[in-house]
Coordinates of C-alpha atoms in Angstrom, one line a residue:
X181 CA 4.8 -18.8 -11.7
X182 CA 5.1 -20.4 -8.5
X183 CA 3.6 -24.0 -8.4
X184 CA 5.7 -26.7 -6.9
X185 CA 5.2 -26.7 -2.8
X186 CA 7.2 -28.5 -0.3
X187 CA 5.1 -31.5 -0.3
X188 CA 4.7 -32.1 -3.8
X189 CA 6.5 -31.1 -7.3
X190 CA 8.5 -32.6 -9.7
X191 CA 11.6 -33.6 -8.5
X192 CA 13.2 -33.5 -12.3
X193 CA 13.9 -29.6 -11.0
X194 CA 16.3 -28.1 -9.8
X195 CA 14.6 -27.9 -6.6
X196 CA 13.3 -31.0 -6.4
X197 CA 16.4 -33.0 -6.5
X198 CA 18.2 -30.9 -3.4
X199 CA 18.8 -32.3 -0.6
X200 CA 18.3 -31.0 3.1
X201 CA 20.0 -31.8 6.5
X202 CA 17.5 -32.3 9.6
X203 CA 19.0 -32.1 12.7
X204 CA 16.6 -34.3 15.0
X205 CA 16.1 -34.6 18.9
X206 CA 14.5 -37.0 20.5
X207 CA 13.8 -39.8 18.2
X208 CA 12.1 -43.3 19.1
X209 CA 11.6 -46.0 17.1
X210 CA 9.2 -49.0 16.9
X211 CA 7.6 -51.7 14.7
X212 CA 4.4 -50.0 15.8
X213 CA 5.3 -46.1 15.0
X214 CA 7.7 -46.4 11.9
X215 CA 9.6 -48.7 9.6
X216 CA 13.0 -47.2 9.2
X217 CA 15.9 -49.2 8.5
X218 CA 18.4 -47.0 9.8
X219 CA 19.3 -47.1 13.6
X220 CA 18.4 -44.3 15.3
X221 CA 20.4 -42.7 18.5
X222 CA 19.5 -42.9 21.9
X223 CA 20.1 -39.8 22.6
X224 CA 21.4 -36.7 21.4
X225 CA 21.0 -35.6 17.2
X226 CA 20.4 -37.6 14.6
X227 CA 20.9 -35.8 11.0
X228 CA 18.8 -37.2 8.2
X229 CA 19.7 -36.2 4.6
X230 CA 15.7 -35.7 3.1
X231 CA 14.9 -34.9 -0.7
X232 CA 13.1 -31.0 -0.8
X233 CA 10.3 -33.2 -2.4
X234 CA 9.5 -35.1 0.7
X235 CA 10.4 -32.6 3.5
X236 CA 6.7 -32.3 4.6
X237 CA 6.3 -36.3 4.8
X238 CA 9.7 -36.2 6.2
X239 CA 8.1 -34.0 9.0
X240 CA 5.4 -35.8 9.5
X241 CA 6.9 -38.6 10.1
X242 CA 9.6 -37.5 12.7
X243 CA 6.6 -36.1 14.5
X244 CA 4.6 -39.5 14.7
X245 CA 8.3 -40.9 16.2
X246 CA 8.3 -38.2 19.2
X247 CA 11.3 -36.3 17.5
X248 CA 11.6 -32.7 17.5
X249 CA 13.3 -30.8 14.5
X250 CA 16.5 -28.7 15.8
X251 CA 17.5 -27.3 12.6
X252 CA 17.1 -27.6 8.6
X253 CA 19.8 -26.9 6.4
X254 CA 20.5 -27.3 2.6
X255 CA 23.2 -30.3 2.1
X256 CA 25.1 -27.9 -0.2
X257 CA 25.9 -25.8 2.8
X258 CA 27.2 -27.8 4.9
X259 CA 30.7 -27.2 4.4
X260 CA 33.9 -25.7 6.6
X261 CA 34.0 -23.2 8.9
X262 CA 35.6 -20.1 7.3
X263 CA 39.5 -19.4 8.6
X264 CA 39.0 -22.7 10.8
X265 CA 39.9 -26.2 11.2
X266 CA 36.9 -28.7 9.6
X267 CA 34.4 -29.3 12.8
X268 CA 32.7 -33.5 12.6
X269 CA 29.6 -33.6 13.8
X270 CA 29.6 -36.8 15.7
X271 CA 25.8 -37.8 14.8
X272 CA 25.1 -40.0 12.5
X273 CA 23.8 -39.0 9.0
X274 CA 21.0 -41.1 7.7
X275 CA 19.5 -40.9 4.6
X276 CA 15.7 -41.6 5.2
X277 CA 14.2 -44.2 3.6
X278 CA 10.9 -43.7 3.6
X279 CA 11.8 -40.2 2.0
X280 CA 14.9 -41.4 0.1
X281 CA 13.6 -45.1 -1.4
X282 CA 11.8 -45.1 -4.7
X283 CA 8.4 -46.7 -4.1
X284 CA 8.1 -50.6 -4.6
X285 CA 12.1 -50.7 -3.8
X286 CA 13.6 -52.1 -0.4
X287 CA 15.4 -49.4 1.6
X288 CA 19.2 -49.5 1.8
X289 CA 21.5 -49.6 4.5
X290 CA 23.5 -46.1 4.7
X291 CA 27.0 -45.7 6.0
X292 CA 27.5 -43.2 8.3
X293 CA 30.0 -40.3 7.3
X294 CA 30.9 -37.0 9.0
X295 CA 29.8 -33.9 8.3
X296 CA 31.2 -30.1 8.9
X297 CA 29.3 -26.9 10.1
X298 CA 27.9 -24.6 7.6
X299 CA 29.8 -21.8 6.6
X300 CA 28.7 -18.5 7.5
X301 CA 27.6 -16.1 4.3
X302 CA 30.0 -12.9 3.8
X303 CA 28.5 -9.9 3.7
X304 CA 27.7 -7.8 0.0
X305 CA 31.2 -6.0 -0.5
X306 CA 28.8 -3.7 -2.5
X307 CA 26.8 -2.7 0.2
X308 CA 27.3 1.3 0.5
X309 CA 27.8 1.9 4.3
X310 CA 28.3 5.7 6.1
X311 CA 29.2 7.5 2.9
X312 CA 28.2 10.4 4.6
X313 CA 28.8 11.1 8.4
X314 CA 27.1 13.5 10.9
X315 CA 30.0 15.4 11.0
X316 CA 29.7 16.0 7.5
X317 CA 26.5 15.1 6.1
X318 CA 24.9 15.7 2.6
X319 CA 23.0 18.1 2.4
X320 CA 19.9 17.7 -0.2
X321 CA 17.3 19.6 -1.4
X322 CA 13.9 18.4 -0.8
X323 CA 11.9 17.8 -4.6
X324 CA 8.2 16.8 -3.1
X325 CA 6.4 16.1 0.0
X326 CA 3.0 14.6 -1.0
X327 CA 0.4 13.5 1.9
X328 CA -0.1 9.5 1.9
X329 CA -3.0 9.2 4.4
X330 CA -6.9 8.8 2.6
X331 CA -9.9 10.6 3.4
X332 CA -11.0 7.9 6.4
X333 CA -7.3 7.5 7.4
X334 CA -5.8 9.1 10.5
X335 CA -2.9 10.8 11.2
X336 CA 0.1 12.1 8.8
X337 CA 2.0 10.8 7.0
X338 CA 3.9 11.6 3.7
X339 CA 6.2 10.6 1.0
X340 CA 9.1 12.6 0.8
X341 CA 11.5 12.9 -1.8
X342 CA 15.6 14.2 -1.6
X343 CA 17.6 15.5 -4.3
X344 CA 21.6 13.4 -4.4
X345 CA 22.5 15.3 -8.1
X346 CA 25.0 17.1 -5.9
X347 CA 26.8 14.2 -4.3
X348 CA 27.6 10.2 -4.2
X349 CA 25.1 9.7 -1.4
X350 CA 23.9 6.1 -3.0
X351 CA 22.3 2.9 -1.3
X352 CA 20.2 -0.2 -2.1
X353 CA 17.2 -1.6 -1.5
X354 CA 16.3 -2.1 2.5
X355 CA 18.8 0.2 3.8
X356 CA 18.5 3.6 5.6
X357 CA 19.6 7.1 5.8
X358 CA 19.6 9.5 8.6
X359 CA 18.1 13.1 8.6
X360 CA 19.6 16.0 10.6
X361 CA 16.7 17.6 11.6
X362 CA 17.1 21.7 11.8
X363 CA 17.4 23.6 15.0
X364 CA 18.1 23.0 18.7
X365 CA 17.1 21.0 21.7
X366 CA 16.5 21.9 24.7
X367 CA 20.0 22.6 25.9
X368 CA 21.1 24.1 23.0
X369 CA 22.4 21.4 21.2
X370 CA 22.2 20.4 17.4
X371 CA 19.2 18.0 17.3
X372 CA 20.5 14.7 17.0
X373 CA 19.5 12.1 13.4
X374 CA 16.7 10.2 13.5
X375 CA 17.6 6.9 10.9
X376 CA 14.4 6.3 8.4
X377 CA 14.1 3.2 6.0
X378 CA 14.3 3.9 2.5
X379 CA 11.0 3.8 0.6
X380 CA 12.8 3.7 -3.2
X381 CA 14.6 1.4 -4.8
X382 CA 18.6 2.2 -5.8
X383 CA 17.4 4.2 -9.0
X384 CA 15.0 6.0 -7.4
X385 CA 11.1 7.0 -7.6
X386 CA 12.5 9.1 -11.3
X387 CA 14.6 6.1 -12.2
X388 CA 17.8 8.7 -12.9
X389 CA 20.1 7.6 -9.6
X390 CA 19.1 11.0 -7.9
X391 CA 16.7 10.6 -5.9
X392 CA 15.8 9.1 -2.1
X393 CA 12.7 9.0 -0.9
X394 CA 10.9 8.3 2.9
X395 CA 7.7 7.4 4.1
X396 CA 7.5 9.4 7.6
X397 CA 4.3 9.4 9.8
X398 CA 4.6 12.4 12.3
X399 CA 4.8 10.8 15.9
X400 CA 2.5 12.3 18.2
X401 CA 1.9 11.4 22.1
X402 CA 0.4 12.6 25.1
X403 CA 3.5 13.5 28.1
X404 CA 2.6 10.8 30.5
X405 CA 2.7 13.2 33.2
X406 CA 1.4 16.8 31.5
X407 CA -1.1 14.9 29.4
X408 CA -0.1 17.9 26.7
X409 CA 0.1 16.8 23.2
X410 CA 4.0 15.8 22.2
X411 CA 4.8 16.1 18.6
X412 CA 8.1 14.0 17.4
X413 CA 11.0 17.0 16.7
X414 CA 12.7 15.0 13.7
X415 CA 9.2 13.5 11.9
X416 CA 7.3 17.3 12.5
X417 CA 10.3 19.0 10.5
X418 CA 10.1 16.3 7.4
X419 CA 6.0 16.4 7.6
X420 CA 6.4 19.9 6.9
X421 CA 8.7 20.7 4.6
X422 CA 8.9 22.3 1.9
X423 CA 10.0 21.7 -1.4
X424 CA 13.6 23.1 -1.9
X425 CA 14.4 23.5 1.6
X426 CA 17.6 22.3 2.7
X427 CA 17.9 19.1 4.6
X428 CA 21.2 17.5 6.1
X429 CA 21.3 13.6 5.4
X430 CA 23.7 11.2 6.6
X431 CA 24.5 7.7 5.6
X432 CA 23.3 4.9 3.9
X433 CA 23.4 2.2 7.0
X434 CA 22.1 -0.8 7.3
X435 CA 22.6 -5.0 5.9
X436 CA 19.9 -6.5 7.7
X437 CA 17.4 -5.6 5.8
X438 CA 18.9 -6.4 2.1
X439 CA 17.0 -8.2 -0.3
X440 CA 18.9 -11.0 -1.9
X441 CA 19.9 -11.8 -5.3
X442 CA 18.0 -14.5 -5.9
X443 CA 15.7 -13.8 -8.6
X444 CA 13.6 -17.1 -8.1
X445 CA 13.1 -16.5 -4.0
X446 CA 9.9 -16.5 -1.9
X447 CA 10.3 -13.2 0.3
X448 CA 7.3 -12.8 2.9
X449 CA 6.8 -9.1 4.0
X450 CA 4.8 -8.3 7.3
X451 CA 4.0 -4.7 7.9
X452 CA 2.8 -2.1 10.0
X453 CA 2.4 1.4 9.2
X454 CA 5.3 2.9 7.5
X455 CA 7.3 -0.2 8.6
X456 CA 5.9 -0.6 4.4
X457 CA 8.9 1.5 3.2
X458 CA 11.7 -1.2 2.2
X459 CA 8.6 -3.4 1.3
X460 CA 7.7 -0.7 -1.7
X461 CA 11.5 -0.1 -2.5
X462 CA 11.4 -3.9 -3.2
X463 CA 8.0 -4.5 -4.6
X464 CA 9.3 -1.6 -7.2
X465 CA 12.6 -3.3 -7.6
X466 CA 10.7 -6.9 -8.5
X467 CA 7.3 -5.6 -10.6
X468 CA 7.4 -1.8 -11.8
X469 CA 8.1 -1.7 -15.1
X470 CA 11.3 0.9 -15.6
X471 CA 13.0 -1.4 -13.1
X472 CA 12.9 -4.2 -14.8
X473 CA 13.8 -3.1 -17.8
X474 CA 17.0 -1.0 -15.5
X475 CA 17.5 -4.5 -14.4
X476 CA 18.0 -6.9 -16.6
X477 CA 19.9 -9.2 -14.4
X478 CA 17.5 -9.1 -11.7
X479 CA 13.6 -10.5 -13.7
X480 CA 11.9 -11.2 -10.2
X481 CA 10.0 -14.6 -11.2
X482 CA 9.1 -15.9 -7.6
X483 CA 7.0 -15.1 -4.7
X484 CA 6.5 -11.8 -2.8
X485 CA 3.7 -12.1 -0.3
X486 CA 2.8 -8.9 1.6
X487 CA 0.9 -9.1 4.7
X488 CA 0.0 -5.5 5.6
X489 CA -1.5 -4.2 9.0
X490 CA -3.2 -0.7 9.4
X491 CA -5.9 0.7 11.2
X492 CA -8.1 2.4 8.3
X493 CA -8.4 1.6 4.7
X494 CA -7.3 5.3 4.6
X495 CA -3.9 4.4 6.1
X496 CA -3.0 1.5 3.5
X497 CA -0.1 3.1 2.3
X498 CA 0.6 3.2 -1.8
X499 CA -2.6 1.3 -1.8
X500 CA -2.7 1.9 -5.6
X501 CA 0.3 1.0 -6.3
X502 CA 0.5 -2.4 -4.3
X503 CA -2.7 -3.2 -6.1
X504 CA -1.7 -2.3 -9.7
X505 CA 1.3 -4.6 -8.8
X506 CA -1.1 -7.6 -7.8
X507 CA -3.3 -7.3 -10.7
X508 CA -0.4 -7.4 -13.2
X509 CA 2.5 -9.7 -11.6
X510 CA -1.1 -12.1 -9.5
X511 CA 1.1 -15.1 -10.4
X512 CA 3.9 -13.8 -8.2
X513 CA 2.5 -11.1 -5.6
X514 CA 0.0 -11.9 -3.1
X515 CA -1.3 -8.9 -1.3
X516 CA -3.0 -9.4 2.3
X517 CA -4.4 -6.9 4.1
X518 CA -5.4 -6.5 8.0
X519 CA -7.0 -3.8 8.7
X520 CA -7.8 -3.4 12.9
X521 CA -10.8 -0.7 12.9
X522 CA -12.3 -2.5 10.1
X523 CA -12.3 -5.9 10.2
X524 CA -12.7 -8.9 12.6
X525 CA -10.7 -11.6 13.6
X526 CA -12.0 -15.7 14.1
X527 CA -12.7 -14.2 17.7
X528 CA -14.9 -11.1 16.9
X529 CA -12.0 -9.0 18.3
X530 CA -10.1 -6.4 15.7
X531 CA -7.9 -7.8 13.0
X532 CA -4.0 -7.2 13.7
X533 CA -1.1 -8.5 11.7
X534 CA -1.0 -11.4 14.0
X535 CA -4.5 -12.7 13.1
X536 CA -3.7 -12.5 9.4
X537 CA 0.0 -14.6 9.9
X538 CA -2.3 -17.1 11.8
X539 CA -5.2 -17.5 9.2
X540 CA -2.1 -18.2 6.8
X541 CA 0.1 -19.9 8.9
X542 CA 0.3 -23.7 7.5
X543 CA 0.9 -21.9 3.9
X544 CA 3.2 -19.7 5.2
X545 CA 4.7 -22.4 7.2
X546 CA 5.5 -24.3 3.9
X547 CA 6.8 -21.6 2.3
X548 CA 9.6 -20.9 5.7
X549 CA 10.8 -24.9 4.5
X550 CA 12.0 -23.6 0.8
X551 CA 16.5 -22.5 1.4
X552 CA 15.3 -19.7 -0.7
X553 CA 12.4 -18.5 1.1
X554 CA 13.3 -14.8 2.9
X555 CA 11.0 -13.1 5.8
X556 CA 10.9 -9.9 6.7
X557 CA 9.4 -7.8 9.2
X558 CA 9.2 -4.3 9.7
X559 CA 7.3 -1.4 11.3
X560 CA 5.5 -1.6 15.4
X561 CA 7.8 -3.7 18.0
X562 CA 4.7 -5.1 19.3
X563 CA 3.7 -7.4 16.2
X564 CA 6.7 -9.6 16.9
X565 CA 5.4 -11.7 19.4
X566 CA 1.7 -12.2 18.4
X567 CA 3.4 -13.7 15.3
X568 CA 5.7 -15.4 16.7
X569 CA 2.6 -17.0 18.9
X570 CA 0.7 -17.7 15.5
X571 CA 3.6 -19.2 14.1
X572 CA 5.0 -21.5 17.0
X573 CA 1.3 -23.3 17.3
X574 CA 1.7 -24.1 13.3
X575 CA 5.4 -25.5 14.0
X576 CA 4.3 -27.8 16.9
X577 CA 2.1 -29.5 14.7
X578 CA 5.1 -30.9 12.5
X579 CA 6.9 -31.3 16.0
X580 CA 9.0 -28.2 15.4
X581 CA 10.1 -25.5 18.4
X582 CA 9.0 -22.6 16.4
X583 CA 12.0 -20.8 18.2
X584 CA 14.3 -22.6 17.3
X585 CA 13.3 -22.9 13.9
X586 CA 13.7 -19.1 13.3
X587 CA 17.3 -18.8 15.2
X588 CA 18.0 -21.1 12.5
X589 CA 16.5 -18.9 9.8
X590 CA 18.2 -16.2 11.6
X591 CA 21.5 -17.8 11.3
X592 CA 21.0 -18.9 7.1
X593 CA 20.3 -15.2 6.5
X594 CA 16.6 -15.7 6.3
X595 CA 15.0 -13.6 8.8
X596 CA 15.5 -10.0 9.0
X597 CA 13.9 -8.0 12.0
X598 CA 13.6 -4.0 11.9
X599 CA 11.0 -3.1 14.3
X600 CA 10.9 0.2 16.6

């Protein structure tokens, strides 16, 4: 059950007793503003080593002194550049402490010592990559093609199921496959693949290792210059398939989108449409019962948050599956839903992904501050930069460039982007 937050919890833990490396810009200090024994740079970073129990004080604090937080690292990965020489960074390294000093104790004096960059991770050598090629794709038979759109929903979209029995097509959670789609274009040419997330997990929706499964919406648009009705040539042929038929799949692809290891991490899902897919393949992988019990080295026991944005209550995806999930795992699943045609934002306007992350943003916030906590975001381009809005007006209030901040994330392997 997840209880301890940044700015409380027992530092005993685990957790509680890491340290984290602020890099800070801008800095001032005076008898009015702070009381911190340790000099403070001019100019240029400072890096203060801060307890995970006090990084929200910590924050605070740096704020009230005008500094602006660069970067936040865990102290145990700071280490050596891989293949390269050791790289000081010529900043100072404080230990805070106001964060550091037991209470009713006088702060103490730290030395300064030099620290080395962080090392970058290496990427899963199990990851399955390109196994098969468009050249020489798979080719699968299709098992089922069940409609996922309610009565009140709009548009189509279905859940679509491949048979691999016949070869070693395999892949993991938050990767992709491409699909072949029959026929010619316009010139005569094999259609070219179209990639789609994966919407199962590893074992797949019949937990026998035979199985992929999509979640496909047919696109359809008006020709900007016609005004005729354009229906998408790769998402029409899966929409209507049938089962049995034939259909020529390439790959797996894909590492940004894995999901780690980490049985105890946070991992914060914001959705769109079928941008759901990966989020189901992991929500199964952490909370359905016949994984679990496939994976006994992986007992999910921390946070998944899904925030979830469709137009209709008809279009929320798996919706009784996601809720099944909540009621059993509540302690660990939070389940949020936006839902534009149908509910209002603060403003009166319609409610978009973007109004949710900003209703939520100071929790949400928090959470971003745990090493272990991983966001995701998939499904409409367009989301990114009403969240990122919502999310850089919560950072400047602990003087943080929200920007920056998720570069950062970015760079620790803690934000993974797959929008279209």
């Amino acid at each position: 059950m997840y209880n301890p937050s940044v700015s409380g919890g027992n530092a005993s833990t685990e957790a509680g007793s890491r340290l984290f490396l602020y890099e800070v810009q801008g800095l001032r200090q005076s008898a009015e503003t702070d009381n911190m024994a340790n000099p403070i740079r001019k100019s240029g970073s400072v890096f203060i080593a801060v307890p995970y129990t006090r990084m929200n004080q910590e924050m605070q604090r740096i704020t009230r002194m005008g500094g602006k937080i660069v970067s936040i690292r865990p102290m145990e990965d700071v280490g050596t550049v891989s293949n390269a020489e050791p790289t000081p960074i010529t900043a100072p390294v404080v230990v805070s402490a106001e964060a550091a000093t037991p209470a009713g104790t006088a702060p103490t004096q730290t030395t300064e010592k030099p620290m080395t960059q962080a090392a970058p991770k290496k990427a899963a050598a199990s990851v399955p990559v390109n196994l098969y090629k468009p050249n020489s794709p798979y080719v699968g038979k299709v098992l089922s093609n069940e409609p996922l759109v309610r009565e009140g929903g709009t548009g189509i979209v279905q859940h679509i199921t491949f048979d691999l029995s016949e070869g070693n097509l395999h892949y993991v959670e938050g990767q992709s496959i491409g699909i072949i789609p029959d026929g010619t274009d316009d010139k005569g040419k094999p259609h070219k693949l179209r990639l789609y997330s994966i919407a199962s997990t590893r074992h797949g929706d019949n937990m026998d290792d035979k199985t992929v499964s999509l979640c496909v919406r047919q696109l359809e648009y008006k020709h900007p210059e016609s005004g005729e009705t354009v229906y998408g040539t790769c998402s029409t042929f899966l929409c209507g398939i049938e089962p049995g038929a034939d259909v020529k799949i390439t790959g797996p692809v894909g590492k940004e989108m894995l999901l780690p290891d980490d049985p105890d991490a946070t991992i914060i899902m914001l959705a769109t449409g079928t941008g759901i897919a990966p989020f189901r393949a992991y929500l199964w992988r952490m909370f359905k019962d016949a994984e679990r019990q496939a994976n006994p080295d992986y007992q999910f026991k921390g946070l998944a948050w899904l925030i979830f944005g469709v137009p209709y209550t008809g279009n929320v995806l798996y919706k009784e599956e996601l809720e099944q999930m909540q009621d059993q795992y509540a302690d660990h699943f939070k389940l949020t839903y936006a839902i534009s045609r149908e509910q209002q934002n603060a403003e009166g306007g319609r409610m978009y992904i973007q109004h949710r992350v900003g209703e939520h943003a100071a929790e949400l916030w928090e959470l971003m501050q745990k090493p272990n906590t991983h966001t995701y975001m998939c499904g409409l381009k367009g989301m990114e930069d009403g969240i990122d809005e919502a999310m850089a007006a919560e950072a400047s209030k602990h003087g943080v460039d929200w920007t920056e901040f998720r570069k950062q994330m970015k760079k620790d392997h803690r934000w993974h982007v797959e929008t279209y």
